[in-house]
Short mmCIF file of C-alpha atoms in Angstrom, two decimals:
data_model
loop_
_atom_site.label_atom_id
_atom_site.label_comp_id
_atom_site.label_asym_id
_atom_site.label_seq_id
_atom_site.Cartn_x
_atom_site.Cartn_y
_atom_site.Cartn_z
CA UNK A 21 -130.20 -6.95 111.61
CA UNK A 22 -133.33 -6.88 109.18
CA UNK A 23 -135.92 -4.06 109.34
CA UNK A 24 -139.48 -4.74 109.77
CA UNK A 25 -139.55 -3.40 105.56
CA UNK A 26 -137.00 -6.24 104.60
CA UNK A 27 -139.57 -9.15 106.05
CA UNK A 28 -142.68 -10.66 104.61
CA UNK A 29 -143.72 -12.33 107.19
CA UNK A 30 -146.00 -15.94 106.08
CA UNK A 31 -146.96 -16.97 109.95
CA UNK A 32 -150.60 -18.61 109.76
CA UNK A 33 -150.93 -16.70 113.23
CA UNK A 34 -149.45 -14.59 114.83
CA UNK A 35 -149.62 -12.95 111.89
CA UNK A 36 -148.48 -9.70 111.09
CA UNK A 37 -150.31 -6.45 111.52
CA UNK A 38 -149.90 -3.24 109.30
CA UNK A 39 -146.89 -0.72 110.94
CA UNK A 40 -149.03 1.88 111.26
CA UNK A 41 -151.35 0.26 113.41
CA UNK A 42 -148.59 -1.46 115.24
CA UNK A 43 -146.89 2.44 115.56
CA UNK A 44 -149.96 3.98 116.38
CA UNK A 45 -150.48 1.19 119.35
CA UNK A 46 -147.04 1.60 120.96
CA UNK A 47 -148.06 5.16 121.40
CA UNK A 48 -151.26 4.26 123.34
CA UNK A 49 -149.16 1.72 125.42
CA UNK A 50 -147.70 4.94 126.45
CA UNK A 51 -150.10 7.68 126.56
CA UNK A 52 -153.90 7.03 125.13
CA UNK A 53 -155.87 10.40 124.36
CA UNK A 54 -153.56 12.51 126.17
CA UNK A 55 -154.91 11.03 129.40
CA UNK A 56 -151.53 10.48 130.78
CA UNK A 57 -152.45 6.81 131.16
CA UNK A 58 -151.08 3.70 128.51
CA UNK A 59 -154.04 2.02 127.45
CA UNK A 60 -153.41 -1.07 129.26
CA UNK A 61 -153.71 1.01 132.84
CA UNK A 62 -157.22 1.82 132.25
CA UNK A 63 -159.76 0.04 134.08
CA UNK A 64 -161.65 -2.20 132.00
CA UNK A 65 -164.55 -0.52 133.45
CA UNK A 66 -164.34 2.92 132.08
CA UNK A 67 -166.33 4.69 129.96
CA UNK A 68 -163.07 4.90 127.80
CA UNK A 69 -162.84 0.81 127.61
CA UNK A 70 -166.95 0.73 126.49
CA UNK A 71 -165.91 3.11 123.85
CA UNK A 72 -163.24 0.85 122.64
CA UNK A 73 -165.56 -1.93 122.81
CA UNK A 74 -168.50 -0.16 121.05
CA UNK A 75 -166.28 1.23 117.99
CA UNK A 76 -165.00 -2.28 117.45
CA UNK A 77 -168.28 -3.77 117.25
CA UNK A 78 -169.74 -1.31 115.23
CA UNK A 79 -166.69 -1.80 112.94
CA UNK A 80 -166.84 -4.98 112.30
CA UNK A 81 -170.83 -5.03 111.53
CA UNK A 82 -169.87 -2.60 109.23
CA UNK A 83 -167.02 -4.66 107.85
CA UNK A 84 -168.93 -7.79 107.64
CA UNK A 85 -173.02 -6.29 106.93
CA UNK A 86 -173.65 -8.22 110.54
CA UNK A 87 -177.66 -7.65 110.74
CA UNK A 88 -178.81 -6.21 113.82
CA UNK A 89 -180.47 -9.06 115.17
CA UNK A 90 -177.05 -10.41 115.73
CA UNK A 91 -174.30 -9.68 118.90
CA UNK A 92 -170.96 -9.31 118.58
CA UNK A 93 -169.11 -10.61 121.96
CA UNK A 94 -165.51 -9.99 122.90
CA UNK A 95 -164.41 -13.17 124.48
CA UNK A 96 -161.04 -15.07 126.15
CA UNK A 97 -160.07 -18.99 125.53
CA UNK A 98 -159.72 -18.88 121.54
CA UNK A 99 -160.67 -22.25 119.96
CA UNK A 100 -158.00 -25.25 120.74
CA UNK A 101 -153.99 -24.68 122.30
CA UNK A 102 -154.11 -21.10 121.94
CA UNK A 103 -157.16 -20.68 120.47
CA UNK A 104 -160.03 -24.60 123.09
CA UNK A 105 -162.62 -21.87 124.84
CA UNK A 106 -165.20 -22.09 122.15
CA UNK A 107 -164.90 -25.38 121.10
CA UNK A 108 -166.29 -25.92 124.89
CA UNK A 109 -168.59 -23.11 125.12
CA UNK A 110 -170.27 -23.63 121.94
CA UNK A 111 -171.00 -27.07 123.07
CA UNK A 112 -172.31 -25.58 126.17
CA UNK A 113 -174.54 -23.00 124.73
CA UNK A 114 -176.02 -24.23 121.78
CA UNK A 115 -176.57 -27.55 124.05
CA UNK A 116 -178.37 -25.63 126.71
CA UNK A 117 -180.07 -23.75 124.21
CA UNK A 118 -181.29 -27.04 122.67
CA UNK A 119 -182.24 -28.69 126.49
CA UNK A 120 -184.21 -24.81 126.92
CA UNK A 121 -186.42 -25.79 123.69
CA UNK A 122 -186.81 -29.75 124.82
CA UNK A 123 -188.15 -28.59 128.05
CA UNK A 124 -190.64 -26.27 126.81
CA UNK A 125 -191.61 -28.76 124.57
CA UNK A 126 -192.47 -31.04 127.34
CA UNK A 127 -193.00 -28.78 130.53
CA UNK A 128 -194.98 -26.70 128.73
CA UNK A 129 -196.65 -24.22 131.27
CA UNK A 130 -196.04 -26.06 134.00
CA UNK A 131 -194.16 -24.01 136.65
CA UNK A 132 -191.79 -24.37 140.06
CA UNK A 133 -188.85 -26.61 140.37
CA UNK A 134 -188.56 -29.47 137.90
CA UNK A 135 -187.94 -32.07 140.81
CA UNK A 136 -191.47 -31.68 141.90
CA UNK A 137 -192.56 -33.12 138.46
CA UNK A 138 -189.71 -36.57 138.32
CA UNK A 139 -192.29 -37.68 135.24
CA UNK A 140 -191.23 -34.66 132.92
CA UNK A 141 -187.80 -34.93 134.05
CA UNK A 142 -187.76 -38.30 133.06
CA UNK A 143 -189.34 -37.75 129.79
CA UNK A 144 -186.92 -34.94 129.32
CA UNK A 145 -184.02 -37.01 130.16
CA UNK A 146 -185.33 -39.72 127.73
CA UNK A 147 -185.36 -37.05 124.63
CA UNK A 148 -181.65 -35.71 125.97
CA UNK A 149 -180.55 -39.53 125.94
CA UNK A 150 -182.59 -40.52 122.93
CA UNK A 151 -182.13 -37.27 120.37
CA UNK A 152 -178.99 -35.24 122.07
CA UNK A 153 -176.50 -34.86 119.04
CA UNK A 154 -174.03 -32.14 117.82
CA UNK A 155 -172.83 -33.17 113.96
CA UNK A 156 -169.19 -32.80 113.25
CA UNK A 157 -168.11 -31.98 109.65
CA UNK A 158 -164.38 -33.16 110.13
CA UNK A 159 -162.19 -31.63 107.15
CA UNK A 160 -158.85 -31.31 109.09
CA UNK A 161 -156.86 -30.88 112.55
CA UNK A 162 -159.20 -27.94 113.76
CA UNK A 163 -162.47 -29.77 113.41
CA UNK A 164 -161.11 -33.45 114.60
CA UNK A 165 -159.63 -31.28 117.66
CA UNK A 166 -163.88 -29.90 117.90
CA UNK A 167 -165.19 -33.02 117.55
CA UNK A 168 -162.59 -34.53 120.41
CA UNK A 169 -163.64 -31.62 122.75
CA UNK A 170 -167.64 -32.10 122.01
CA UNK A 171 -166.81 -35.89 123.03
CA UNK A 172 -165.09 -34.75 125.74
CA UNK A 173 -167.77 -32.90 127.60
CA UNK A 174 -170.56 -34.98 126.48
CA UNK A 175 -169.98 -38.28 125.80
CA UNK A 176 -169.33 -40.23 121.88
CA UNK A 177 -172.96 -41.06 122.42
CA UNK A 178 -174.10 -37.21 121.51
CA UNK A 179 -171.07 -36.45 119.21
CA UNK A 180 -172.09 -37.52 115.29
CA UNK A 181 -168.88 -37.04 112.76
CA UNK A 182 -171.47 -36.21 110.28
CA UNK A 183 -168.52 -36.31 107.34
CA UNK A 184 -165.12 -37.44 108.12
CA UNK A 185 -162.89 -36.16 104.80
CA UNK A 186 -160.02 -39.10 105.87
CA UNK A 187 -162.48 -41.84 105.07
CA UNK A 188 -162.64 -40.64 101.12
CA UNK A 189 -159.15 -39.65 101.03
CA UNK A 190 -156.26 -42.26 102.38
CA UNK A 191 -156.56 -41.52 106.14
CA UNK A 192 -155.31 -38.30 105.09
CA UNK A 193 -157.22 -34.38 105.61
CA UNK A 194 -157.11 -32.61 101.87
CA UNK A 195 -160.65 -32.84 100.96
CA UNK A 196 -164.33 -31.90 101.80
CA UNK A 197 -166.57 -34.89 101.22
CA UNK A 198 -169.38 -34.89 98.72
CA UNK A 199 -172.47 -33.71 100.58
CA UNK A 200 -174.69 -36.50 99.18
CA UNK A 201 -172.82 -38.48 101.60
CA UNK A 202 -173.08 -36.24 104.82
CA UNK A 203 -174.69 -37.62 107.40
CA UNK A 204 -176.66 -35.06 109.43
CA UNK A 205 -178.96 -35.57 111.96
CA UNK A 206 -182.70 -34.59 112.30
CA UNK A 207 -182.34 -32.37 115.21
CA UNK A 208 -178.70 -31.65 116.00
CA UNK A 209 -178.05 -28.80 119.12
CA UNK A 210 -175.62 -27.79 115.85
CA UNK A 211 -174.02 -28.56 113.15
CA UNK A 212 -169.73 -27.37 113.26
CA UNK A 213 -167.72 -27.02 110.77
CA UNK A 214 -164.24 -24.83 110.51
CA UNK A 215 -164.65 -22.60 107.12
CA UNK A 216 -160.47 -22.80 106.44
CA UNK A 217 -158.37 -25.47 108.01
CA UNK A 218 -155.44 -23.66 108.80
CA UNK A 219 -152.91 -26.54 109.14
CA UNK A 220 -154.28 -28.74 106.34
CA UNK A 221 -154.78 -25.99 103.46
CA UNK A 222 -158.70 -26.61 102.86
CA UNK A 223 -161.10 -24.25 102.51
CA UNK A 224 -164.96 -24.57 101.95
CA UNK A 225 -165.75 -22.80 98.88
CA UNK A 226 -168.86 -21.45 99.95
CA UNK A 227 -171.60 -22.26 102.78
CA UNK A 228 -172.85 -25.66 102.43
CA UNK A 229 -176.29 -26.23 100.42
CA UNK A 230 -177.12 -29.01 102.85
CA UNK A 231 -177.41 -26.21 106.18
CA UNK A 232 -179.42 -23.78 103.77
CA UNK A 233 -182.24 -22.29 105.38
CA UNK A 234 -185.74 -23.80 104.06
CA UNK A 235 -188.30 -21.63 102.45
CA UNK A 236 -189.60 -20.81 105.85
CA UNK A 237 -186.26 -19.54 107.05
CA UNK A 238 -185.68 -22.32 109.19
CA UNK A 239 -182.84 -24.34 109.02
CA UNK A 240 -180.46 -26.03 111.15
CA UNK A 241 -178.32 -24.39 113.88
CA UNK A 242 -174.63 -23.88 112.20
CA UNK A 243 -171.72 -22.68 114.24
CA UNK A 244 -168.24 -22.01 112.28
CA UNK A 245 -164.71 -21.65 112.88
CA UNK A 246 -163.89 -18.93 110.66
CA UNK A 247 -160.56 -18.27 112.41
CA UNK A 248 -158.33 -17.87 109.43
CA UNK A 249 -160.31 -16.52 106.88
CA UNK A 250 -162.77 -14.22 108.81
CA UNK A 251 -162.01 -10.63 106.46
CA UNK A 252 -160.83 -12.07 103.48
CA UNK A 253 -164.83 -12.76 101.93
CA UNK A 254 -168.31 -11.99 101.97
CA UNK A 255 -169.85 -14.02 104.63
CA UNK A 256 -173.43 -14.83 104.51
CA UNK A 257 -174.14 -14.07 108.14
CA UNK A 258 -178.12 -14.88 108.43
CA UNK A 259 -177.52 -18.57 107.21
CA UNK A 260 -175.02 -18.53 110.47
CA UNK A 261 -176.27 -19.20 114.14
CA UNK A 262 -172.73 -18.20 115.86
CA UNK A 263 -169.45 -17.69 114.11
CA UNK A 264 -166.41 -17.34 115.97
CA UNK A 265 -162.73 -16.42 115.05
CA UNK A 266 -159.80 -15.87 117.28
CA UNK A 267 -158.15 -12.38 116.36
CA UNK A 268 -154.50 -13.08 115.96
CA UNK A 269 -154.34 -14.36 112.55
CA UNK A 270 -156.69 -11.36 110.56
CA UNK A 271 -157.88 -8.68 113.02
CA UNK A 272 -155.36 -7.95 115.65
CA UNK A 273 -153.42 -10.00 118.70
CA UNK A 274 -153.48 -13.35 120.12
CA UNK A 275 -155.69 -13.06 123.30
CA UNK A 276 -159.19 -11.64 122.39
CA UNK A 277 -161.92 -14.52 120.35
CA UNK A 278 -164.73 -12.64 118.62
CA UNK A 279 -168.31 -14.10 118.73
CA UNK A 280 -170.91 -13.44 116.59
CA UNK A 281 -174.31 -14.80 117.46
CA UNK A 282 -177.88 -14.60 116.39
CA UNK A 283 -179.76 -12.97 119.35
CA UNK A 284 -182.36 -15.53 119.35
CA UNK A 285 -180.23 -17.63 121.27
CA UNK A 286 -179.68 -15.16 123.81
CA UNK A 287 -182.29 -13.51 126.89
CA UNK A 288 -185.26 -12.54 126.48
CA UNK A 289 -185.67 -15.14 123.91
CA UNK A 290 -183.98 -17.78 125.55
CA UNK A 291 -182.17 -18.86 128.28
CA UNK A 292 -179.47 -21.40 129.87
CA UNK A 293 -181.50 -24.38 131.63
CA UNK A 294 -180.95 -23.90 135.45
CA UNK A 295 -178.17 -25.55 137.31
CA UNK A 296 -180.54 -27.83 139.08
CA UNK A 297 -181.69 -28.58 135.57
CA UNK A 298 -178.59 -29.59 133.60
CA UNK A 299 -177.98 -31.85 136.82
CA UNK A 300 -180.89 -33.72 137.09
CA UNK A 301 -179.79 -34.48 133.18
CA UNK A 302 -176.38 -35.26 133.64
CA UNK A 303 -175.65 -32.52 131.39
CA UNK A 304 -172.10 -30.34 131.64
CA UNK A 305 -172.54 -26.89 133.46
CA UNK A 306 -170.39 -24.19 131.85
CA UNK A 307 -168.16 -21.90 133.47
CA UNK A 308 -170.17 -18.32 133.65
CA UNK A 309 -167.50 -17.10 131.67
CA UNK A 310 -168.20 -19.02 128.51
CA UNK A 311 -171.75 -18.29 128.85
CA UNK A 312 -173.13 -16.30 126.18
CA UNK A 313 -175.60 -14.43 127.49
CA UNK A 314 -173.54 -13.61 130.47
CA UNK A 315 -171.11 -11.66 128.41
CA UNK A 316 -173.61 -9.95 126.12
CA UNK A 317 -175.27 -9.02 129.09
CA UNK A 318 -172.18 -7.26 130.26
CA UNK A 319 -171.00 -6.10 127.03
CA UNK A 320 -168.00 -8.59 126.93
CA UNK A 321 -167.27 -6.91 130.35
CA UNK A 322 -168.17 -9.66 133.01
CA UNK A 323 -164.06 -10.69 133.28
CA UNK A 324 -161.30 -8.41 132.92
CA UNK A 325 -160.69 -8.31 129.31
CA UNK A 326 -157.46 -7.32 127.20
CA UNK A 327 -158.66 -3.51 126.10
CA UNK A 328 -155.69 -2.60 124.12
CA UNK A 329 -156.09 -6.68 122.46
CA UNK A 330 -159.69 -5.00 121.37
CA UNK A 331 -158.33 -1.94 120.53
CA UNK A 332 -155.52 -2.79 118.22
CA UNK A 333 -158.28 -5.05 116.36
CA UNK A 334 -160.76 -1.74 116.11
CA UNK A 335 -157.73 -0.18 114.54
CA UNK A 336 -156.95 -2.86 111.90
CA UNK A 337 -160.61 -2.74 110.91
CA UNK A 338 -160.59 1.05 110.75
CA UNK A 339 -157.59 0.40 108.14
CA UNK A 340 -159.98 -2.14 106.74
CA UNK A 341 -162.75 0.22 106.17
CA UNK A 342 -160.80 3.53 105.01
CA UNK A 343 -158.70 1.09 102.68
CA UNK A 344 -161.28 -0.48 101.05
CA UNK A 345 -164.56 1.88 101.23
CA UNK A 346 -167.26 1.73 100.18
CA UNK A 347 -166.73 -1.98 98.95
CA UNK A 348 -165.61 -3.17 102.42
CA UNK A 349 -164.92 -6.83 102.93
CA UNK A 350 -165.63 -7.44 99.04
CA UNK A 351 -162.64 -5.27 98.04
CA UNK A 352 -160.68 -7.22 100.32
CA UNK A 353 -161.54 -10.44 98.81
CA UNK A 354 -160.66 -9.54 95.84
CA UNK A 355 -157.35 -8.81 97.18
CA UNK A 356 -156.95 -12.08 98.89
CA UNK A 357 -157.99 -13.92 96.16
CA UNK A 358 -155.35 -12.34 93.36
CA UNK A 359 -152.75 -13.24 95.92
CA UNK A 360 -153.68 -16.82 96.50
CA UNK A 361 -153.93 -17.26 92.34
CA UNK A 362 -150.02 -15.35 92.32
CA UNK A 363 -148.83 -17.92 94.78
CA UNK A 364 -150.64 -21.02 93.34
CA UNK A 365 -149.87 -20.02 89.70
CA UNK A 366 -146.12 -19.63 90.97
CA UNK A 367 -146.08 -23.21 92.66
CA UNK A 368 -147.95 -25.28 89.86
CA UNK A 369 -145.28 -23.24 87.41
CA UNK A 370 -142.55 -25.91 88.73
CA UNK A 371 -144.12 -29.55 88.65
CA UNK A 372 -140.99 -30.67 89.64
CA UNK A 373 -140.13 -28.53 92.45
CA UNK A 374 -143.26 -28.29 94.64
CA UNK A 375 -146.28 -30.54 95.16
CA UNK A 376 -149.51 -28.53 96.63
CA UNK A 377 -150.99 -30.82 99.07
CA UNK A 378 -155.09 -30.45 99.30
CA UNK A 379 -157.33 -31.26 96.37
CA UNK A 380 -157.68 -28.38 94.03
CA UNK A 381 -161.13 -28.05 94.43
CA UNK A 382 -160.93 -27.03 98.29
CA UNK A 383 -157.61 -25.48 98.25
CA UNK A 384 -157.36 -22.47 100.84
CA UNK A 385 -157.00 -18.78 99.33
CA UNK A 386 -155.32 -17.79 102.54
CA UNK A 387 -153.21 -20.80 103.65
CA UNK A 388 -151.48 -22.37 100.64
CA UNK A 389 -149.88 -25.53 102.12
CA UNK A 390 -146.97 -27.33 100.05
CA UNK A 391 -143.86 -29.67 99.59
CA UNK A 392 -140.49 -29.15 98.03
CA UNK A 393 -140.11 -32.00 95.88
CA UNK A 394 -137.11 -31.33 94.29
CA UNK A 395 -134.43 -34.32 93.68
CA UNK A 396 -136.66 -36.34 95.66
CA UNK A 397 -135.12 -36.00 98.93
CA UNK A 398 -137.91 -33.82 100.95
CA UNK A 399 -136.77 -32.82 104.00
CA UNK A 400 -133.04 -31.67 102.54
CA UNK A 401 -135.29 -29.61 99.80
CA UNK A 402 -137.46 -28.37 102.30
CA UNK A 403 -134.37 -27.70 104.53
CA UNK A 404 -132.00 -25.90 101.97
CA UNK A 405 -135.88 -23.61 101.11
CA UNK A 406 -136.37 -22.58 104.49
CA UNK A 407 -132.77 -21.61 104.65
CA UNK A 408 -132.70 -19.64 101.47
CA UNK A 409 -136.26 -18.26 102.03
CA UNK A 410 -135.08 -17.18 105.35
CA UNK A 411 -131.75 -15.25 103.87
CA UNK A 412 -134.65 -13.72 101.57
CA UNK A 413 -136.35 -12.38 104.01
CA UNK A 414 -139.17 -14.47 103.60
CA UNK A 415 -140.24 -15.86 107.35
CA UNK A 416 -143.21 -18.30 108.92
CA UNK A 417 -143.07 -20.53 105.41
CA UNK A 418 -142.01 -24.12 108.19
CA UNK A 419 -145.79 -25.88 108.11
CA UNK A 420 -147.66 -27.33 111.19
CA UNK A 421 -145.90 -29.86 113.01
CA UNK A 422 -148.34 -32.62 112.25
CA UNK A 423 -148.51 -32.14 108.36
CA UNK A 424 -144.90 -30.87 107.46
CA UNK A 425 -143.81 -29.19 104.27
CA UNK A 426 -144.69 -25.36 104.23
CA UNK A 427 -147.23 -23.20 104.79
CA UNK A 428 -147.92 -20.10 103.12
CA UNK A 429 -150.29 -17.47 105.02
CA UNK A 430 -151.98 -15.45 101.98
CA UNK A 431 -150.48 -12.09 103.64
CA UNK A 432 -152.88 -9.36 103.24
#
């Protein structure tokens, strides 16, 4: 049987977490600060569970230079299959948030219980069926699978596919359109798009010039998927109204989704439109747990959530920070990128062997997705590579289901 030394493990997530960490966590299953407790008995209520919480946070803001005027929420429901909670309750947030700023704009100051004014609420519903839109940029399974969801809860009539990369490329994911040809909208609730497309191998290479902030430092509202390739680069958080990232492929476990959102888009500021509100619109009504501001109110406490899934991630970004201080995330990416350019240099070495599959341009520096060529007979090649790659010790290369070939997680 193999040791955990003699495998190098290329899962896109699960992926693997440093021993240590892994070591140091079985002993907390057991017995956490000599309390005579495992970590997973204590009430997610304790003073001991806030701590967790509060050290993670303040972690990670380290990690990633998260400004202040930005919360960091611990969260269930990931993105889609393992990871379809925020594709929902971004689409319920940032649509309430838009309906909030709508109904100031025609309520104004006028008070008590919107049914008492059926004019306004018809001039509101008017501007919700008129100007209602969330823009899609779909670059690959993850975003098509946001884009479904948005439709899902709200109709196609609110969902714009502001860029659809199959229409420039064969039917086929493996590029980022040209922004010249995006096609935005004036006053979208938000504008998605999924920074590395895990399955498809496409990464954007930096944040989009069309969502920069104008001189004024207004912009539009930009939620991103940053899933598999939160950790591995600088992020520029402030151009960012929410980012979220399940934790199992570079922080911790599968279970816990991290949100990071601008407080303006929580209370005081602003709030969810009432029930009574959103129904008089027609509007979906979240579940409290996927509201935002619920959970920041309770400092990601509302629900019974996975302490020891937050507290292995606080202890992979303690690694993080006494690895790689004082440079912090920016040490890392250089890391991540010297690995992708080994494994890419390695693969374009043998023309005749391999075949990378997304455009060079957007090709991911953490999931490098590729065919065995060889002889021409694909699957046998892929087959006998798998096999051999396997004997080697070498483990999670099989890609997705729906693209095939392999798939390489940049292993950090």
């Amino acid at each position: 049987m193999p040791s955990r030394s003699d495998i190098t493990h290329f899962g896109a997530g699960p992926a693997s977490l440093p021993t240590d960490v892994l070591e140091e966590a079985a002993k907390a299953l057991l017995d956490y600060n000599a309390t005579g407790l495992g970590i997973a008995e204590h009430s997610h209520r304790s003073p001991l569970a806030a701590d967790i919480i509060n050290q993670a946070k303040a972690d990670l803001a380290t990690c990633l230079d998260i400004p202040d005027d930005y919360e960091i929420l611990f969260m269930q429901g990931g993105g889609t299959v393992y990871d379809s909670g925020q594709f929902s309750a971004a689409v319920y947030n940032f649509v309430g948030a838009w309906v909030a700023r709508k109904h100031k704009e025609v309520f104004g100051d006028t008070q008590g219980d919107p049914a008492d004014h059926p004019e306004l609420i018809q001039q509101l519903k008017q501007a919700v069926d008129n100007d209602l839109r969330i823009d899609y940029l779909v670059t690959g399974s993850w975003s098509q699978k946001a884009s479904a969801e948005g439709e899902r809860l709200l109709g196609s009539k609110h969902i714009n596919i502001a860029a659809d990369a199959r229409k420039t490329n064969g039917g086929k994911f493996g590029t980022i359109p040209d922004e010249s040809n995006w096609k935005l909208s004036k006053d979208a609730a938000f504008v998605y798009f999924c920074d590395n497309e895990t399955v498809d191998g496409v990464e954007f290479p930096g944040f989009p010039k069309s969502l920069e902030p104008g001189p004024d430092g207004n912009g539009p509202v930009v939620v991103a998927d940053m899933s598999s390739n939160i950790l591995t680069r600088k992020i520029p958080v402030r151009k960012f109204s929410a980012i979220f990232f399940g934790a199992q492929k570079n922080l911790g476990l599968t279970g816990v989704t991290v949100v990071v959102i601008r407080k303006s888009f929580l209370p005081p500021i602003i709030s969810q439109p009432s029930v009574a509100l959103m129904r008089h619109l027609a509007l979906p009504i979240p579940p409290v747990i996927f509201q935002y501001e619920t959970i920041a109110k309770n400092n990601s406490l509302y629900n019974t959530l996975s302490i020891f899934d937050v507290y292995v991630a606080g202890r992979v970004l303690k690694k993080l920070l006494q690895t790689y201080n004082p440079n912090k995330v920016e040490a890392q990416q250089a890391v991540t990128d010297k690995k992708a350019q080994l494994i890419y240099d390695a693969i374009e070495a043998f023309p005749e062997v391999y075949k990378i599959i997304p455009n060079a341009a957007v090709r991911s520096r953490v999931n490098i997705c590729f065919r065995v060529t060889k002889g021409g007979e694909v699957d046998a090649a892929e087959k006998a590579f798998l096999q051999e790659s396997t004997a080697q010790g070498l483990t999670g290369l099989k890609g997705h289901r729906s693209l095939g070939g392999m798939h390489s997680q940049n292993v950090s």
